Short mmCIF file of N, CA and C in Angstrom, two decimals:
data_model
loop_
_atom_site.label_atom_id
_atom_site.label_comp_id
_atom_site.label_asym_id
_atom_site.label_seq_id
_atom_site.Cartn_x
_atom_site.Cartn_y
_atom_site.Cartn_z
N MET A 1 -14.20 22.28 -6.01
CA MET A 1 -12.85 21.87 -6.37
C MET A 1 -12.99 20.56 -7.19
N GLU A 2 -12.22 20.57 -8.15
CA GLU A 2 -12.29 19.32 -9.11
C GLU A 2 -11.50 18.16 -8.52
N ASP A 3 -12.06 16.93 -8.57
CA ASP A 3 -11.39 15.81 -8.15
C ASP A 3 -10.25 15.48 -9.04
N LYS A 4 -9.08 14.92 -8.50
CA LYS A 4 -7.98 14.61 -9.33
C LYS A 4 -8.25 13.19 -9.96
N THR A 5 -7.91 13.16 -11.21
CA THR A 5 -8.09 11.78 -11.90
C THR A 5 -6.80 11.22 -12.23
N TYR A 6 -6.76 9.95 -12.22
CA TYR A 6 -5.62 9.19 -12.54
C TYR A 6 -5.93 8.23 -13.75
N LYS A 7 -4.87 7.77 -14.39
CA LYS A 7 -5.08 6.72 -15.39
C LYS A 7 -5.02 5.37 -14.84
N CYS A 8 -6.00 4.61 -15.06
CA CYS A 8 -6.12 3.16 -14.47
C CYS A 8 -4.86 2.47 -14.99
N ALA A 9 -4.13 1.78 -14.18
CA ALA A 9 -2.93 1.13 -14.51
C ALA A 9 -3.13 -0.26 -15.21
N TYR A 10 -4.41 -0.66 -15.28
CA TYR A 10 -4.65 -1.97 -15.88
C TYR A 10 -4.82 -1.89 -17.39
N LYS A 11 -4.00 -2.68 -18.09
CA LYS A 11 -3.99 -2.44 -19.60
C LYS A 11 -5.28 -2.76 -20.22
N GLN A 12 -6.10 -3.77 -19.70
CA GLN A 12 -7.31 -4.06 -20.27
C GLN A 12 -8.48 -3.43 -19.52
N CYS A 13 -8.38 -2.30 -19.07
CA CYS A 13 -9.43 -1.58 -18.28
C CYS A 13 -10.70 -1.37 -19.14
N LYS A 14 -11.79 -1.91 -18.58
CA LYS A 14 -13.08 -1.96 -19.25
C LYS A 14 -13.89 -0.91 -18.95
N VAL A 15 -13.58 -0.12 -17.81
CA VAL A 15 -14.40 0.96 -17.27
C VAL A 15 -14.13 2.24 -17.93
N GLY A 16 -12.99 2.46 -18.50
CA GLY A 16 -12.86 3.70 -19.33
C GLY A 16 -11.39 4.39 -19.18
N GLY A 17 -10.60 3.79 -18.48
CA GLY A 17 -9.16 4.26 -18.28
C GLY A 17 -8.96 5.35 -17.40
N LYS A 18 -9.93 6.27 -17.18
CA LYS A 18 -9.67 7.32 -16.17
C LYS A 18 -10.52 7.01 -14.94
N VAL A 19 -9.79 7.32 -13.78
CA VAL A 19 -10.35 7.03 -12.41
C VAL A 19 -10.26 8.15 -11.55
N ASN A 20 -11.33 8.61 -10.92
CA ASN A 20 -11.22 9.69 -9.94
C ASN A 20 -10.58 9.19 -8.59
N LYS A 21 -9.91 10.23 -8.01
CA LYS A 21 -9.20 9.83 -6.83
C LYS A 21 -10.19 9.31 -5.72
N SER A 22 -11.49 9.84 -5.69
CA SER A 22 -12.38 9.33 -4.74
C SER A 22 -12.81 7.99 -4.73
N ILE A 23 -12.72 7.31 -6.01
CA ILE A 23 -13.08 5.92 -6.10
C ILE A 23 -11.93 5.06 -6.37
N ALA A 24 -10.73 5.62 -6.58
CA ALA A 24 -9.56 4.89 -7.00
C ALA A 24 -9.07 3.93 -5.84
N VAL A 25 -8.54 2.78 -6.15
CA VAL A 25 -7.95 1.92 -5.36
C VAL A 25 -6.41 1.90 -5.56
N LYS A 26 -5.62 2.12 -4.56
CA LYS A 26 -4.17 2.19 -4.82
C LYS A 26 -3.52 0.98 -4.36
N LYS A 27 -2.66 0.49 -5.28
CA LYS A 27 -1.88 -0.67 -4.99
C LYS A 27 -0.40 -0.46 -5.44
N GLY A 28 0.33 -0.33 -4.38
CA GLY A 28 1.76 0.25 -4.74
C GLY A 28 1.73 1.58 -4.98
N ASN A 29 2.36 1.98 -6.13
CA ASN A 29 2.22 3.48 -6.59
C ASN A 29 1.21 3.60 -7.82
N ARG A 30 0.39 2.64 -8.05
CA ARG A 30 -0.56 2.68 -9.07
C ARG A 30 -1.94 2.78 -8.74
N TYR A 31 -2.79 3.36 -9.43
CA TYR A 31 -4.26 3.60 -9.18
C TYR A 31 -5.10 2.63 -10.04
N TYR A 32 -6.09 2.02 -9.60
CA TYR A 32 -7.04 1.11 -10.38
C TYR A 32 -8.38 1.40 -9.99
N HIS A 33 -9.33 1.03 -10.79
CA HIS A 33 -10.71 0.80 -10.53
C HIS A 33 -10.79 -0.37 -9.72
N SER A 34 -11.79 -0.47 -8.76
CA SER A 34 -11.95 -1.59 -7.85
C SER A 34 -12.25 -2.97 -8.81
N GLU A 35 -12.93 -2.74 -9.80
CA GLU A 35 -13.17 -3.88 -10.76
C GLU A 35 -11.89 -4.40 -11.31
N CYS A 36 -11.03 -3.41 -11.83
CA CYS A 36 -9.82 -3.90 -12.44
C CYS A 36 -8.90 -4.55 -11.61
N LEU A 37 -8.78 -4.04 -10.32
CA LEU A 37 -7.94 -4.53 -9.29
C LEU A 37 -8.42 -6.01 -8.90
N LYS A 38 -9.68 -6.13 -8.75
CA LYS A 38 -10.27 -7.56 -8.58
C LYS A 38 -9.94 -8.46 -9.71
N GLU A 39 -9.99 -8.10 -10.94
CA GLU A 39 -9.65 -8.89 -12.01
C GLU A 39 -8.15 -9.28 -12.07
N ILE A 40 -7.29 -8.33 -11.71
CA ILE A 40 -5.90 -8.51 -11.62
C ILE A 40 -5.65 -9.56 -10.54
N ASN A 41 -6.16 -9.50 -9.38
CA ASN A 41 -6.09 -10.35 -8.34
C ASN A 41 -6.46 -11.81 -8.72
N ASN A 42 -7.68 -11.87 -9.38
CA ASN A 42 -8.23 -13.03 -9.83
C ASN A 42 -7.21 -13.88 -10.83
N LYS A 43 -6.69 -13.04 -11.69
CA LYS A 43 -5.73 -13.65 -12.73
C LYS A 43 -4.52 -14.09 -12.00
N GLU A 44 -4.01 -13.37 -10.99
CA GLU A 44 -2.79 -13.85 -10.33
C GLU A 44 -3.09 -15.19 -9.59
N GLU A 45 -4.26 -15.21 -8.93
CA GLU A 45 -4.70 -16.47 -8.16
C GLU A 45 -4.93 -17.56 -9.17
N ILE A 46 -5.44 -17.39 -10.32
CA ILE A 46 -5.59 -18.49 -11.35
C ILE A 46 -4.29 -18.97 -11.73
N ARG A 47 -3.30 -18.01 -11.93
CA ARG A 47 -1.98 -18.49 -12.25
C ARG A 47 -1.42 -19.36 -11.21
N GLU A 48 -1.39 -18.79 -9.98
CA GLU A 48 -0.82 -19.60 -8.82
C GLU A 48 -1.36 -20.91 -8.64
N LEU A 49 -2.83 -20.94 -8.80
CA LEU A 49 -3.36 -22.31 -8.46
C LEU A 49 -3.02 -23.20 -9.65
N PHE A 50 -2.97 -22.72 -10.84
CA PHE A 50 -2.69 -23.65 -11.97
C PHE A 50 -1.23 -24.19 -11.82
N LEU A 51 -0.32 -23.36 -11.48
CA LEU A 51 1.07 -23.77 -11.41
C LEU A 51 1.31 -24.66 -10.19
N LYS A 52 0.59 -24.39 -9.19
CA LYS A 52 0.78 -25.24 -8.01
C LYS A 52 0.09 -26.53 -8.02
N HIS A 53 -1.22 -26.68 -8.53
CA HIS A 53 -1.88 -27.88 -8.42
C HIS A 53 -2.02 -28.64 -9.81
N ILE A 54 -2.01 -27.96 -10.93
CA ILE A 54 -2.25 -28.70 -12.16
C ILE A 54 -0.95 -28.98 -12.89
N ASN A 55 -0.17 -28.00 -13.23
CA ASN A 55 1.02 -28.27 -14.07
C ASN A 55 2.10 -27.21 -13.73
N PRO A 56 3.09 -27.44 -12.88
CA PRO A 56 4.12 -26.57 -12.50
C PRO A 56 5.12 -26.23 -13.58
N THR A 57 5.14 -27.11 -14.67
CA THR A 57 6.15 -26.93 -15.78
C THR A 57 5.42 -26.12 -16.99
N GLU A 58 4.16 -25.71 -16.83
CA GLU A 58 3.54 -25.05 -17.92
C GLU A 58 4.26 -23.74 -18.32
N VAL A 59 4.30 -23.47 -19.60
CA VAL A 59 4.98 -22.24 -19.95
C VAL A 59 4.11 -21.02 -19.61
N ILE A 60 4.75 -20.03 -18.86
CA ILE A 60 3.96 -18.95 -18.23
C ILE A 60 3.33 -18.04 -19.34
N SER A 61 4.07 -17.82 -20.44
CA SER A 61 3.44 -17.02 -21.47
C SER A 61 2.20 -17.63 -22.13
N LEU A 62 2.26 -19.01 -22.22
CA LEU A 62 1.02 -19.66 -22.85
C LEU A 62 -0.08 -19.67 -21.86
N LEU A 63 0.22 -19.79 -20.51
CA LEU A 63 -0.83 -19.73 -19.54
C LEU A 63 -1.44 -18.35 -19.51
N ASN A 64 -0.56 -17.36 -19.50
CA ASN A 64 -1.17 -15.86 -19.56
C ASN A 64 -1.95 -15.61 -20.84
N ARG A 65 -1.58 -16.18 -21.85
CA ARG A 65 -2.23 -15.96 -23.16
C ARG A 65 -3.71 -16.60 -23.11
N VAL A 66 -3.73 -17.82 -22.50
CA VAL A 66 -4.95 -18.52 -22.43
C VAL A 66 -5.85 -17.73 -21.44
N ILE A 67 -5.39 -17.39 -20.36
CA ILE A 67 -6.25 -16.70 -19.39
C ILE A 67 -6.80 -15.31 -19.98
N ASN A 68 -5.87 -14.54 -20.55
CA ASN A 68 -6.26 -13.33 -21.19
C ASN A 68 -7.31 -13.53 -22.33
N ASN A 69 -7.01 -14.63 -23.07
CA ASN A 69 -8.01 -14.91 -24.28
C ASN A 69 -9.39 -15.33 -23.66
N ILE A 70 -9.43 -16.04 -22.61
CA ILE A 70 -10.70 -16.55 -21.99
C ILE A 70 -11.46 -15.34 -21.50
N ILE A 71 -10.70 -14.45 -20.81
CA ILE A 71 -11.38 -13.39 -20.09
C ILE A 71 -11.66 -12.16 -21.13
N GLU A 72 -10.81 -11.87 -21.91
CA GLU A 72 -10.99 -10.74 -22.79
C GLU A 72 -11.85 -11.07 -24.12
N ASN A 73 -11.39 -12.14 -24.76
CA ASN A 73 -12.08 -12.37 -26.04
C ASN A 73 -13.39 -13.33 -25.97
N LYS A 74 -13.30 -14.21 -24.96
CA LYS A 74 -14.56 -15.03 -24.74
C LYS A 74 -15.50 -14.46 -23.88
N LYS A 75 -15.12 -13.34 -23.28
CA LYS A 75 -15.98 -12.51 -22.33
C LYS A 75 -16.51 -13.39 -21.13
N VAL A 76 -15.58 -14.21 -20.59
CA VAL A 76 -15.92 -14.92 -19.32
C VAL A 76 -15.41 -14.21 -18.27
N SER A 77 -16.09 -14.16 -17.17
CA SER A 77 -15.71 -13.34 -16.04
C SER A 77 -14.53 -14.08 -15.32
N SER A 78 -13.64 -13.14 -14.74
CA SER A 78 -12.59 -13.80 -14.10
C SER A 78 -12.95 -14.58 -12.89
N ASP A 79 -14.14 -14.23 -12.24
CA ASP A 79 -14.54 -14.86 -11.12
C ASP A 79 -15.11 -16.31 -11.44
N PHE A 80 -15.66 -16.41 -12.71
CA PHE A 80 -16.18 -17.77 -13.22
C PHE A 80 -14.88 -18.64 -13.44
N LEU A 81 -13.88 -18.13 -14.05
CA LEU A 81 -12.78 -18.84 -14.38
C LEU A 81 -12.04 -19.35 -13.18
N LEU A 82 -11.79 -18.41 -12.12
CA LEU A 82 -11.27 -18.96 -10.96
C LEU A 82 -12.18 -19.95 -10.18
N PHE A 83 -13.44 -19.82 -10.20
CA PHE A 83 -14.20 -20.82 -9.62
C PHE A 83 -14.15 -22.20 -10.32
N ALA A 84 -14.14 -22.23 -11.75
CA ALA A 84 -14.04 -23.34 -12.52
C ALA A 84 -12.69 -24.03 -12.19
N LEU A 85 -11.59 -23.28 -12.11
CA LEU A 85 -10.32 -23.96 -11.77
C LEU A 85 -10.30 -24.44 -10.35
N LYS A 86 -10.90 -23.76 -9.38
CA LYS A 86 -10.98 -24.36 -8.04
C LYS A 86 -11.86 -25.63 -8.09
N TYR A 87 -12.88 -25.64 -8.84
CA TYR A 87 -13.78 -26.83 -8.97
C TYR A 87 -13.11 -28.02 -9.50
N VAL A 88 -12.34 -27.81 -10.50
CA VAL A 88 -11.50 -28.79 -11.05
C VAL A 88 -10.56 -29.47 -10.04
N ILE A 89 -9.86 -28.58 -9.26
CA ILE A 89 -8.88 -28.98 -8.33
C ILE A 89 -9.56 -29.77 -7.17
N GLU A 90 -10.75 -29.24 -6.75
CA GLU A 90 -11.45 -29.92 -5.55
C GLU A 90 -11.99 -31.28 -5.93
N ASN A 91 -12.52 -31.36 -7.28
CA ASN A 91 -13.21 -32.60 -7.73
C ASN A 91 -12.12 -33.46 -8.47
N LYS A 92 -10.96 -33.11 -8.48
CA LYS A 92 -9.92 -33.95 -9.22
C LYS A 92 -10.34 -34.25 -10.69
N LEU A 93 -10.79 -33.39 -11.33
CA LEU A 93 -11.20 -33.40 -12.80
C LEU A 93 -9.86 -33.43 -13.60
N SER A 94 -9.89 -34.05 -14.78
CA SER A 94 -8.62 -34.00 -15.53
C SER A 94 -8.44 -32.72 -16.26
N LEU A 95 -7.24 -32.15 -15.89
CA LEU A 95 -6.81 -30.87 -16.61
C LEU A 95 -5.37 -30.87 -16.61
N ASN A 96 -4.63 -31.06 -17.80
CA ASN A 96 -3.23 -31.19 -17.77
C ASN A 96 -2.49 -30.02 -18.35
N HIS A 97 -3.12 -29.23 -19.16
CA HIS A 97 -2.50 -28.12 -19.84
C HIS A 97 -3.46 -26.87 -19.75
N ALA A 98 -2.74 -25.76 -20.08
CA ALA A 98 -3.48 -24.40 -19.91
C ALA A 98 -4.67 -24.42 -21.04
N THR A 99 -4.45 -24.94 -22.19
CA THR A 99 -5.52 -24.90 -23.21
C THR A 99 -6.75 -25.76 -22.78
N GLY A 100 -6.64 -26.63 -21.86
CA GLY A 100 -7.75 -27.37 -21.28
C GLY A 100 -8.78 -26.41 -20.55
N MET A 101 -8.32 -25.24 -20.13
CA MET A 101 -9.29 -24.35 -19.65
C MET A 101 -10.40 -23.82 -20.50
N TYR A 102 -10.18 -23.98 -21.79
CA TYR A 102 -11.28 -23.64 -22.81
C TYR A 102 -12.49 -24.73 -22.64
N TYR A 103 -12.12 -25.89 -22.16
CA TYR A 103 -13.05 -26.88 -22.00
C TYR A 103 -13.85 -26.76 -20.65
N ILE A 104 -13.09 -26.42 -19.62
CA ILE A 104 -13.74 -26.34 -18.31
C ILE A 104 -14.73 -25.11 -18.16
N ILE A 105 -14.55 -24.21 -19.05
CA ILE A 105 -15.45 -23.10 -18.99
C ILE A 105 -16.77 -23.40 -19.68
N ASN A 106 -16.73 -24.46 -20.55
CA ASN A 106 -17.89 -24.90 -21.15
C ASN A 106 -18.57 -26.08 -20.52
N ASN A 107 -18.03 -26.66 -19.49
CA ASN A 107 -18.59 -27.79 -18.68
C ASN A 107 -19.96 -27.34 -17.96
N ASN A 108 -20.97 -27.95 -18.43
CA ASN A 108 -22.37 -27.71 -17.81
C ASN A 108 -22.42 -27.90 -16.24
N ASN A 109 -21.82 -28.84 -15.83
CA ASN A 109 -21.81 -29.14 -14.36
C ASN A 109 -21.16 -27.95 -13.60
N ILE A 110 -19.97 -27.48 -14.02
CA ILE A 110 -19.36 -26.27 -13.49
C ILE A 110 -20.20 -25.12 -13.58
N LYS A 111 -20.79 -24.89 -14.67
CA LYS A 111 -21.80 -23.73 -14.81
C LYS A 111 -22.86 -23.76 -13.90
N LYS A 112 -23.44 -24.89 -13.64
CA LYS A 112 -24.50 -25.12 -12.64
C LYS A 112 -24.06 -24.83 -11.30
N GLU A 113 -22.92 -25.37 -10.94
CA GLU A 113 -22.39 -25.09 -9.59
C GLU A 113 -22.17 -23.72 -9.32
N TYR A 114 -21.61 -23.02 -10.41
CA TYR A 114 -21.37 -21.47 -10.23
C TYR A 114 -22.64 -20.83 -9.98
N MET A 115 -23.64 -21.15 -10.66
CA MET A 115 -24.93 -20.41 -10.56
C MET A 115 -25.39 -20.66 -9.23
N LYS A 116 -25.27 -21.96 -8.60
CA LYS A 116 -25.69 -22.17 -7.27
C LYS A 116 -25.04 -21.35 -6.25
N GLN A 117 -23.73 -21.29 -6.42
CA GLN A 117 -22.90 -20.58 -5.61
C GLN A 117 -23.31 -19.07 -5.48
N LYS A 118 -23.49 -18.55 -6.66
CA LYS A 118 -23.93 -17.04 -6.83
C LYS A 118 -25.16 -16.85 -6.22
N ALA A 119 -26.19 -17.89 -6.39
CA ALA A 119 -27.42 -17.71 -5.74
C ALA A 119 -27.33 -17.87 -4.23
N ARG A 120 -26.46 -18.67 -3.68
CA ARG A 120 -26.19 -18.68 -2.25
C ARG A 120 -25.70 -17.36 -1.69
N GLU A 121 -24.75 -16.81 -2.43
CA GLU A 121 -24.10 -15.48 -2.06
C GLU A 121 -25.26 -14.29 -2.07
N ILE A 122 -26.04 -14.31 -3.09
CA ILE A 122 -27.09 -13.25 -3.07
C ILE A 122 -28.20 -13.52 -2.01
N ASN A 123 -28.44 -14.86 -1.77
CA ASN A 123 -29.34 -15.17 -0.73
C ASN A 123 -28.73 -14.73 0.71
N SER A 124 -27.48 -14.91 0.89
CA SER A 124 -26.86 -14.60 2.24
C SER A 124 -26.99 -13.03 2.29
N LYS A 125 -26.66 -12.30 1.25
CA LYS A 125 -26.67 -10.85 1.34
C LYS A 125 -28.06 -10.39 1.65
N ILE A 126 -29.05 -10.95 1.05
CA ILE A 126 -30.49 -10.64 1.27
C ILE A 126 -30.79 -10.80 2.72
N LYS A 127 -30.32 -12.00 3.35
CA LYS A 127 -30.64 -12.33 4.65
C LYS A 127 -29.99 -11.27 5.55
N THR A 128 -28.78 -10.97 5.26
CA THR A 128 -28.10 -9.93 6.24
C THR A 128 -28.68 -8.65 6.15
N THR A 129 -29.22 -8.19 4.98
CA THR A 129 -29.87 -6.90 4.82
C THR A 129 -31.17 -6.99 5.57
N ASN A 130 -31.93 -8.12 5.46
CA ASN A 130 -33.17 -8.13 6.14
C ASN A 130 -33.00 -8.18 7.66
N VAL A 131 -31.97 -8.77 8.14
CA VAL A 131 -31.58 -8.84 9.57
C VAL A 131 -31.31 -7.50 10.13
N SER A 132 -30.46 -6.75 9.37
CA SER A 132 -29.97 -5.48 9.71
C SER A 132 -31.11 -4.43 9.65
N ALA A 133 -31.96 -4.53 8.68
CA ALA A 133 -33.08 -3.56 8.54
C ALA A 133 -34.32 -4.19 9.10
N ASN A 134 -34.40 -4.58 10.44
CA ASN A 134 -35.40 -5.32 11.06
C ASN A 134 -36.49 -4.31 11.65
N ASN A 135 -37.19 -3.66 10.81
CA ASN A 135 -38.23 -2.81 11.21
C ASN A 135 -39.53 -3.72 11.21
N GLU A 136 -39.72 -4.18 12.39
CA GLU A 136 -40.89 -5.09 12.49
C GLU A 136 -42.22 -4.37 12.34
N VAL A 137 -43.16 -4.97 11.52
CA VAL A 137 -44.42 -4.43 11.44
C VAL A 137 -45.30 -5.16 12.54
N LYS A 138 -45.99 -4.54 13.14
CA LYS A 138 -46.87 -5.11 14.25
C LYS A 138 -48.24 -5.02 13.77
N PHE A 139 -48.90 -6.33 13.90
CA PHE A 139 -50.31 -6.39 13.65
C PHE A 139 -51.10 -6.54 14.89
N ASN A 140 -52.39 -6.09 14.91
CA ASN A 140 -53.18 -6.30 16.01
C ASN A 140 -54.34 -7.31 15.56
N ILE A 141 -54.52 -8.39 16.16
CA ILE A 141 -55.48 -9.24 15.71
C ILE A 141 -56.51 -9.28 16.83
N THR A 142 -57.87 -9.01 16.40
CA THR A 142 -58.92 -8.99 17.32
C THR A 142 -59.80 -10.23 16.90
N ILE A 143 -59.96 -11.01 17.95
CA ILE A 143 -60.81 -12.33 17.65
C ILE A 143 -62.12 -12.12 18.34
N GLU A 144 -63.18 -12.19 17.40
CA GLU A 144 -64.55 -11.97 17.95
C GLU A 144 -64.97 -13.40 18.33
N ASN A 145 -65.87 -13.46 19.29
CA ASN A 145 -66.44 -14.72 19.56
C ASN A 145 -67.52 -15.12 18.52
N ASN A 146 -67.21 -16.10 17.86
CA ASN A 146 -68.11 -16.58 16.72
C ASN A 146 -68.84 -17.82 17.36
N SER A 147 -69.94 -17.41 17.92
CA SER A 147 -70.80 -18.53 18.57
C SER A 147 -72.15 -18.40 18.01
N TRP A 148 -72.83 -19.54 18.27
CA TRP A 148 -74.35 -19.69 17.93
C TRP A 148 -75.15 -18.51 18.49
N SER A 149 -74.80 -18.06 19.58
CA SER A 149 -75.56 -16.98 20.29
C SER A 149 -75.52 -15.73 19.50
N LYS A 150 -74.41 -15.36 18.88
CA LYS A 150 -74.30 -14.18 18.04
C LYS A 150 -75.10 -14.33 16.79
N ILE A 151 -75.22 -15.49 16.26
CA ILE A 151 -76.03 -15.73 15.10
C ILE A 151 -77.51 -15.47 15.33
N PHE A 152 -77.92 -15.98 16.57
CA PHE A 152 -79.44 -15.79 16.90
C PHE A 152 -79.67 -14.46 17.23
N GLU A 153 -78.72 -13.61 17.49
CA GLU A 153 -78.97 -12.13 17.91
C GLU A 153 -79.43 -11.47 16.72
N ARG A 154 -79.01 -11.74 15.58
CA ARG A 154 -79.32 -11.00 14.38
C ARG A 154 -80.70 -11.40 13.87
#
């Protein structure tokens, strides 16, 4: 039997537009690829954080245009943009307007911290898989007496 396919409801779908029901993620009445839904959620969180902590009077259409331009045209992942915005908020770096996000995505310190965080995530995944797949290899060590008497026997 053929799987039912839906059209991904995300306008900027990078996966291909069609999603099988077996892998589709449903939000409300719409179906998405898991990557598309993650990007939508990241964009919403970026919007909320920016309006809450940076500039609550920012024009929403300008903010959306900047976010979409960075993610779609500059090919920056939404995870990185979200991390960069959180980094700016936590470290109280200067960011007053939405167009300032173009500068924070090029900040080398933020890029280094993002790479460190990704390395930590990968390391923790490796540790959890090693702990869960704990098939111990057992070695037998035989220690022979290495003494002068053994040398004289030869």
